[in-house]
CSV table of C-alpha atoms in Angstrom, one decimal:
chain,number,residue,atom,x,y,z
A,65,UNK,CA,-5.3,-14.0,-16.9
A,66,UNK,CA,-8.4,-12.9,-15.1
A,67,UNK,CA,-8.4,-16.3,-13.3
A,68,UNK,CA,-4.8,-15.7,-12.3
A,69,UNK,CA,-5.8,-12.3,-11.0
A,70,UNK,CA,-8.5,-13.9,-8.9
A,71,UNK,CA,-6.0,-16.4,-7.6
A,72,UNK,CA,-3.6,-13.6,-6.6
A,73,UNK,CA,-6.3,-12.1,-4.3
A,74,UNK,CA,-5.8,-15.2,-2.1
A,75,UNK,CA,-2.3,-14.0,-1.1
A,76,UNK,CA,-1.6,-11.6,1.9
A,77,UNK,CA,-2.1,-8.0,1.1
A,78,UNK,CA,0.8,-6.9,3.3
A,79,UNK,CA,4.4,-7.8,3.5
A,80,UNK,CA,7.5,-7.6,1.2
A,81,UNK,CA,6.2,-9.8,-1.6
A,82,UNK,CA,3.5,-9.0,-4.2
A,83,UNK,CA,0.3,-11.0,-4.6
A,84,UNK,CA,0.7,-13.2,-7.7
A,85,UNK,CA,-1.5,-15.8,-9.3
A,86,UNK,CA,-0.6,-18.4,-11.9
A,87,UNK,CA,-2.6,-20.7,-14.2
A,88,UNK,CA,-1.0,-23.5,-16.3
A,89,UNK,CA,-2.7,-24.6,-19.5
A,90,UNK,CA,-2.1,-27.7,-21.5
A,91,UNK,CA,-1.6,-27.7,-25.3
A,92,UNK,CA,-5.4,-27.7,-25.8
A,93,UNK,CA,-5.8,-24.7,-23.6
A,94,UNK,CA,-7.3,-26.6,-20.6
A,95,UNK,CA,-6.3,-25.6,-17.1
A,96,UNK,CA,-4.1,-28.3,-15.5
A,97,UNK,CA,-2.9,-26.4,-12.5
A,98,UNK,CA,-3.3,-23.2,-10.5
A,99,UNK,CA,-1.2,-21.5,-7.8
A,100,UNK,CA,-0.7,-18.3,-5.9
A,101,UNK,CA,1.9,-16.9,-3.5
A,102,UNK,CA,1.1,-17.2,0.2
A,103,UNK,CA,3.7,-14.9,1.6
A,104,UNK,CA,7.4,-14.6,2.5
A,105,UNK,CA,9.3,-17.9,2.4
A,106,UNK,CA,6.6,-19.8,0.6
A,107,UNK,CA,6.7,-21.0,-3.1
A,108,UNK,CA,6.0,-18.3,-5.6
A,109,UNK,CA,2.8,-18.7,-7.7
A,110,UNK,CA,4.5,-20.4,-10.6
A,111,UNK,CA,6.3,-22.9,-8.4
A,112,UNK,CA,3.1,-23.5,-6.4
A,113,UNK,CA,1.2,-24.3,-9.6
A,114,UNK,CA,4.0,-26.5,-10.9
A,115,UNK,CA,4.1,-28.5,-7.7
A,116,UNK,CA,0.6,-29.8,-8.4
A,117,UNK,CA,1.8,-31.5,-11.6
A,118,UNK,CA,3.6,-34.8,-12.0
A,119,UNK,CA,7.0,-35.1,-13.7
A,120,UNK,CA,6.7,-34.1,-17.4
A,121,UNK,CA,3.1,-32.9,-17.2
A,122,UNK,CA,4.2,-29.2,-17.7
A,123,UNK,CA,6.2,-30.0,-20.9
A,124,UNK,CA,4.8,-27.9,-23.7
A,125,UNK,CA,2.4,-26.1,-21.4
A,126,UNK,CA,1.6,-22.4,-21.2
A,127,UNK,CA,2.0,-20.6,-17.9
A,128,UNK,CA,-0.2,-17.5,-17.4
A,129,UNK,CA,1.0,-15.3,-14.5
A,130,UNK,CA,0.1,-11.9,-13.3
A,131,UNK,CA,3.7,-10.7,-12.8
A,132,UNK,CA,6.8,-11.3,-14.8
A,133,UNK,CA,8.5,-14.4,-13.4
A,134,UNK,CA,11.4,-13.5,-11.1
A,135,UNK,CA,15.0,-14.2,-12.0
A,136,UNK,CA,16.8,-14.2,-8.7
A,137,UNK,CA,17.5,-16.2,-5.6
A,138,UNK,CA,15.8,-14.9,-2.4
A,139,UNK,CA,13.9,-17.0,0.1
A,140,UNK,CA,13.1,-19.2,-2.9
A,141,UNK,CA,14.8,-19.9,-6.2
A,142,UNK,CA,14.1,-18.1,-9.5
A,143,UNK,CA,10.7,-18.9,-11.1
A,144,UNK,CA,12.2,-18.5,-14.6
A,145,UNK,CA,14.5,-21.4,-14.0
A,146,UNK,CA,11.7,-23.5,-12.5
A,147,UNK,CA,9.6,-22.9,-15.6
A,148,UNK,CA,12.4,-23.8,-17.9
A,149,UNK,CA,13.3,-26.9,-16.0
A,150,UNK,CA,9.6,-28.0,-16.1
A,151,UNK,CA,9.6,-27.7,-19.9
A,152,UNK,CA,7.0,-24.9,-20.2
A,153,UNK,CA,6.8,-23.8,-23.8
A,154,UNK,CA,5.1,-20.4,-23.4
A,155,UNK,CA,4.8,-17.8,-20.6
A,156,UNK,CA,2.2,-15.1,-20.7
A,157,UNK,CA,2.4,-12.4,-18.0
A,158,UNK,CA,0.7,-9.1,-17.3
A,159,UNK,CA,3.0,-6.6,-15.4
A,160,UNK,CA,6.7,-6.3,-15.7
A,161,UNK,CA,8.7,-6.9,-12.5
A,162,UNK,CA,10.4,-3.5,-11.7
A,163,UNK,CA,12.7,-5.0,-9.0
A,164,UNK,CA,16.4,-4.4,-9.5
A,165,UNK,CA,17.3,-7.9,-8.4
A,166,UNK,CA,14.2,-9.9,-9.3
A,167,UNK,CA,13.5,-8.6,-12.8
A,168,UNK,CA,14.9,-10.2,-16.0
A,169,UNK,CA,12.8,-13.3,-16.0
A,170,UNK,CA,11.3,-12.7,-19.4
A,171,UNK,CA,14.7,-12.3,-21.0
A,172,UNK,CA,16.0,-15.4,-19.3
A,173,UNK,CA,13.0,-17.4,-20.6
A,174,UNK,CA,13.5,-16.2,-24.1
A,175,UNK,CA,17.2,-17.0,-23.9
A,176,UNK,CA,16.1,-20.6,-23.1
A,177,UNK,CA,13.8,-20.8,-26.1
A,178,UNK,CA,10.5,-20.2,-24.2
A,179,UNK,CA,8.0,-18.0,-26.0
A,180,UNK,CA,7.1,-15.0,-23.9
A,181,UNK,CA,4.2,-12.6,-24.2
A,182,UNK,CA,4.0,-9.7,-21.8
A,183,UNK,CA,1.5,-6.9,-21.1
A,184,UNK,CA,-1.7,-9.0,-21.1
A,185,UNK,CA,-4.3,-7.2,-18.9
A,186,UNK,CA,-1.3,-5.1,-17.7
A,187,UNK,CA,-3.5,-2.2,-16.7
A,188,UNK,CA,-5.7,-4.4,-14.4
A,189,UNK,CA,-2.7,-5.9,-12.7
A,190,UNK,CA,-1.0,-2.5,-12.4
A,191,UNK,CA,-4.1,-1.3,-10.6
A,192,UNK,CA,-4.2,-4.4,-8.4
A,193,UNK,CA,-0.5,-4.3,-7.5
A,194,UNK,CA,-0.3,-0.5,-7.5
A,195,UNK,CA,1.0,-0.1,-3.9
A,196,UNK,CA,3.6,-2.9,-4.3
A,197,UNK,CA,4.8,-1.8,-7.7
A,198,UNK,CA,5.2,1.8,-6.5
A,199,UNK,CA,7.3,0.7,-3.6
A,200,UNK,CA,9.4,-1.5,-5.9
A,201,UNK,CA,10.0,1.3,-8.3
A,202,UNK,CA,10.7,4.1,-5.8
A,203,UNK,CA,12.7,2.0,-3.3
A,204,UNK,CA,10.5,3.1,-0.4
A,205,UNK,CA,7.1,2.1,1.0
A,206,UNK,CA,3.8,3.2,-0.6
A,207,UNK,CA,2.6,5.9,1.7
A,208,UNK,CA,-1.0,6.8,2.4
A,209,UNK,CA,-1.7,9.9,4.5
A,210,UNK,CA,-5.1,10.0,6.2
A,211,UNK,CA,-7.0,12.6,8.1
A,212,UNK,CA,-10.5,13.2,9.2
A,213,UNK,CA,-11.9,16.8,9.3
A,214,UNK,CA,-14.9,19.0,9.3
A,215,UNK,CA,-16.0,20.5,6.0
A,216,UNK,CA,-14.0,23.7,6.9
A,217,UNK,CA,-10.8,21.6,7.3
A,218,UNK,CA,-10.5,21.4,11.1
A,219,UNK,CA,-9.3,18.2,12.7
A,220,UNK,CA,-10.4,19.2,16.2
A,221,UNK,CA,-12.2,21.9,18.1
A,222,UNK,CA,-10.2,24.8,19.5
A,223,UNK,CA,-10.0,23.1,22.9
A,224,UNK,CA,-8.3,20.1,21.2
A,225,UNK,CA,-11.2,17.7,21.5
A,226,UNK,CA,-11.8,15.5,18.3
A,227,UNK,CA,-13.7,12.4,19.5
A,228,UNK,CA,-15.6,11.9,17.2
A,229,UNK,CA,-15.7,14.1,14.1
A,230,UNK,CA,-16.7,11.3,11.7
A,231,UNK,CA,-19.3,8.6,12.2
A,232,UNK,CA,-19.0,4.8,12.8
A,233,UNK,CA,-19.0,3.8,9.1
A,234,UNK,CA,-16.1,6.1,8.3
A,235,UNK,CA,-14.2,5.0,11.4
A,236,UNK,CA,-14.6,1.4,10.4
A,237,UNK,CA,-13.2,2.1,6.9
A,238,UNK,CA,-10.1,3.5,8.6
A,239,UNK,CA,-9.7,0.2,10.6
A,240,UNK,CA,-10.0,-1.7,7.3
A,241,UNK,CA,-7.2,0.5,5.8
A,242,UNK,CA,-5.1,-0.1,8.9
A,243,UNK,CA,-5.5,-3.8,8.5
A,244,UNK,CA,-4.3,-3.5,4.8
A,245,UNK,CA,-1.1,-1.7,5.9
A,246,UNK,CA,2.3,-2.9,7.1
A,247,UNK,CA,2.8,0.0,9.5
A,248,UNK,CA,0.7,2.8,11.0
A,249,UNK,CA,2.6,6.0,11.7
A,250,UNK,CA,1.8,8.8,14.1
A,251,UNK,CA,3.7,11.5,15.9
A,252,UNK,CA,4.4,11.7,19.6
A,253,UNK,CA,2.0,14.6,19.8
A,254,UNK,CA,-0.9,12.4,18.8
A,255,UNK,CA,0.2,9.7,21.3
A,256,UNK,CA,0.3,12.3,24.1
A,257,UNK,CA,-2.9,14.0,23.2
A,258,UNK,CA,-5.1,11.0,22.2
A,259,UNK,CA,-3.4,7.9,23.6
A,260,UNK,CA,-4.5,5.8,20.5
A,261,UNK,CA,-4.1,2.0,20.5
A,262,UNK,CA,-3.3,2.0,16.7
A,263,UNK,CA,-4.9,-1.3,16.3
A,264,UNK,CA,-7.2,-2.5,13.5
A,265,UNK,CA,-10.5,-3.5,15.0
A,266,UNK,CA,-13.9,-4.8,13.8
A,267,UNK,CA,-17.4,-3.4,14.4
A,268,UNK,CA,-17.6,-5.0,17.8
A,269,UNK,CA,-14.1,-3.7,18.8
A,270,UNK,CA,-12.4,-7.1,18.2
A,271,UNK,CA,-8.9,-7.2,16.8
A,272,UNK,CA,-8.8,-7.9,13.1
A,273,UNK,CA,-6.6,-10.8,11.9
A,274,UNK,CA,-3.8,-8.6,10.5
A,275,UNK,CA,-2.4,-5.8,12.6
A,276,UNK,CA,-0.2,-3.0,11.4
A,277,UNK,CA,3.0,-2.3,13.3
A,278,UNK,CA,2.7,0.9,15.3
A,279,UNK,CA,5.4,3.5,14.5
A,280,UNK,CA,5.8,6.7,16.6
A,281,UNK,CA,7.8,9.6,15.2
A,282,UNK,CA,9.3,12.3,17.3
A,283,UNK,CA,11.6,13.2,20.2
A,284,UNK,CA,9.3,13.5,23.1
A,285,UNK,CA,9.0,10.7,25.7
A,286,UNK,CA,5.9,8.5,25.7
A,287,UNK,CA,4.3,7.4,29.0
A,288,UNK,CA,5.0,3.8,29.9
A,289,UNK,CA,1.3,3.1,30.3
A,290,UNK,CA,0.4,4.4,26.8
A,291,UNK,CA,-2.1,2.3,24.9
A,292,UNK,CA,0.3,1.8,22.1
A,293,UNK,CA,2.4,-0.5,24.3
A,294,UNK,CA,-0.5,-2.9,24.5
A,295,UNK,CA,-0.6,-3.3,20.7
A,296,UNK,CA,-0.1,-6.9,19.5
A,297,UNK,CA,3.0,-5.8,17.6
A,298,UNK,CA,6.0,-4.1,19.3
A,299,UNK,CA,6.0,-0.4,18.8
A,300,UNK,CA,8.8,1.2,16.7
A,301,UNK,CA,10.1,4.6,17.9
A,302,UNK,CA,11.7,6.8,15.3
A,303,UNK,CA,13.5,9.4,17.4
A,304,UNK,CA,13.8,12.0,14.6
A,305,UNK,CA,11.8,14.7,12.8
A,306,UNK,CA,13.3,13.8,9.4
A,307,UNK,CA,10.6,11.9,7.5
A,308,UNK,CA,13.0,10.8,4.9
A,309,UNK,CA,15.0,9.0,7.6
A,310,UNK,CA,11.8,7.4,8.9
A,311,UNK,CA,10.8,6.2,5.4
A,312,UNK,CA,14.2,4.7,4.7
A,313,UNK,CA,14.2,2.9,8.0
A,314,UNK,CA,10.7,1.5,7.5
A,315,UNK,CA,11.7,0.3,4.0
A,316,UNK,CA,14.8,-1.4,5.4
A,317,UNK,CA,12.6,-3.2,7.9
A,318,UNK,CA,10.5,-4.7,5.1
A,319,UNK,CA,7.5,-2.4,5.2
A,320,UNK,CA,5.9,-1.7,1.8
A,321,UNK,CA,2.6,-0.2,2.8
A,322,UNK,CA,2.6,2.7,5.3
A,323,UNK,CA,-0.4,4.4,6.7
A,324,UNK,CA,0.3,7.9,8.2
A,325,UNK,CA,-2.6,8.7,10.5
A,326,UNK,CA,-1.5,11.6,12.6
A,327,UNK,CA,-1.4,14.3,13.5
A,328,UNK,CA,-1.4,17.5,11.4
A,329,UNK,CA,2.3,18.2,12.0
A,330,UNK,CA,3.4,14.8,10.8
A,331,UNK,CA,1.0,14.6,7.9
A,332,UNK,CA,2.1,18.1,6.7
A,333,UNK,CA,5.8,17.0,6.9
A,334,UNK,CA,5.1,14.0,4.6
A,335,UNK,CA,3.2,16.2,2.2
A,336,UNK,CA,5.9,18.9,2.1
A,337,UNK,CA,8.6,16.2,1.6
A,338,UNK,CA,6.7,14.9,-1.5
A,339,UNK,CA,6.4,11.4,0.1
A,340,UNK,CA,2.7,10.9,-0.3
A,341,UNK,CA,1.3,8.4,-2.9
A,342,UNK,CA,-2.3,8.4,-1.8
A,343,UNK,CA,-4.6,10.6,0.4
A,344,UNK,CA,-7.4,9.1,2.4
A,345,UNK,CA,-9.6,12.1,3.4
A,346,UNK,CA,-12.7,11.7,5.6
A,347,UNK,CA,-15.0,14.8,5.6
A,348,UNK,CA,-17.8,15.2,8.2
A,349,UNK,CA,-20.8,17.4,7.6
A,350,UNK,CA,-19.9,19.8,10.3
A,351,UNK,CA,-18.1,23.1,10.9
A,352,UNK,CA,-15.7,23.8,13.7
A,353,UNK,CA,-13.8,26.9,12.9
A,354,UNK,CA,-10.8,27.9,15.0
A,355,UNK,CA,-7.1,27.1,14.6
A,356,UNK,CA,-7.0,23.2,14.7
A,357,UNK,CA,-6.5,22.7,11.0
A,358,UNK,CA,-6.1,19.2,9.6
A,359,UNK,CA,-3.0,20.2,7.5
A,360,UNK,CA,-0.5,22.9,8.4
A,361,UNK,CA,2.5,24.3,6.5
A,362,UNK,CA,3.3,22.2,3.4
A,363,UNK,CA,5.7,24.5,1.6
A,364,UNK,CA,3.1,26.4,-0.5
A,365,UNK,CA,3.9,30.1,-0.5
A,366,UNK,CA,1.9,31.1,-3.6
A,367,UNK,CA,-0.8,29.7,-5.7
A,368,UNK,CA,1.6,28.5,-8.4
A,369,UNK,CA,3.1,26.1,-5.7
A,370,UNK,CA,-0.2,24.5,-4.8
A,371,UNK,CA,-0.3,20.7,-4.4
A,372,UNK,CA,-2.7,19.6,-7.1
A,373,UNK,CA,-4.5,16.3,-6.5
A,374,UNK,CA,-6.3,13.8,-8.8
A,375,UNK,CA,-9.5,12.5,-7.1
A,376,UNK,CA,-9.8,8.8,-7.7
A,377,UNK,CA,-13.1,8.2,-5.9
A,378,UNK,CA,-15.7,9.8,-3.6
A,379,UNK,CA,-17.8,7.6,-1.4
A,380,UNK,CA,-20.5,8.4,1.1
A,381,UNK,CA,-20.1,6.5,4.4
A,382,UNK,CA,-23.1,7.3,6.6
A,383,UNK,CA,-23.2,11.0,6.7
A,384,UNK,CA,-19.5,11.4,5.9
A,385,UNK,CA,-17.6,11.6,2.6
A,386,UNK,CA,-14.5,9.5,1.9
A,387,UNK,CA,-12.2,10.9,-0.7
A,388,UNK,CA,-9.4,8.9,-2.3
A,389,UNK,CA,-6.9,11.1,-4.1
A,390,UNK,CA,-3.3,11.1,-5.3
A,391,UNK,CA,-0.8,13.8,-6.2
A,392,UNK,CA,-1.4,15.1,-9.7
A,393,UNK,CA,2.1,15.5,-11.2
A,394,UNK,CA,1.0,17.1,-14.4
A,395,UNK,CA,-2.6,18.3,-14.0
A,396,UNK,CA,-4.1,19.3,-17.3
A,397,UNK,CA,-5.8,22.4,-15.7
A,398,UNK,CA,-2.7,23.6,-13.9
A,399,UNK,CA,-1.7,26.4,-16.3
A,400,UNK,CA,-5.3,27.6,-16.4
A,401,UNK,CA,-5.6,27.6,-12.6
A,402,UNK,CA,-2.3,29.4,-12.2
A,403,UNK,CA,-3.5,32.1,-14.6
A,404,UNK,CA,-6.8,32.8,-12.7
């Protein structure tokens, strides 16, 4: 299974489909084929592995796959049927497919007399596929909200200047996160104030191989010479302030990983709407004071309504701190904090 996980890493991190790996073993436990999914419209991992075997070679074999084999017709046929037709005797998988249309492969395999074992290294695969699995379960993209601020929570000086609060290492990490996203979302206020390109770039300023689609939310007009129009991908304009409508449209367009980068008004709207799955917070060792806070009104009127977070990691990038956090739905210290 760990080999299958390694194979899955070869697939694209963005797009509608999950990264899946598959290893096929013969009756003696020796590997006879490996495969992984290469993106929309290409063979799924199981079919990719089977394609490397001759007729009858998979009979009696064991297929080890990171995600429950699909059971539906999409761009390709159901992997469950491909495994049955190949004569595979046993299927071992890690995570259960949560898709409404694609799930059910394990049941179909059992129905055909194939031995099925699920849940092997499920925690590792759940962590690896966390963003895709969340999107599949919620029926909306996995949403990361990012901001960079001073230690006192300011995103800019009082005159509006903000270039640069954080250092080069932190800014490069942001570009890597952009590259791993399907879409990067900002408000019209950010476009008008900062004229960002919204591209993912390397250390030397070169464009990285994968670029997120730029999305601009709001009602104000954007100048025709704005940098966003020079992005490699066509910009999407969401002429609304309703973030629920924005999220629904992005999901319909096939985006599964969305990176919300600015500014404070838009970030606060996503937080208040309960649409944040992960926070990417960059803190610089500086103090700015003033009114330009990184986050504004998020619907917290009293301490009992606070938005508790679970910190997943803290990393030092140059002089800055990068904090990965997620909403804590049932924080063990919540009752104690509310009572203090």
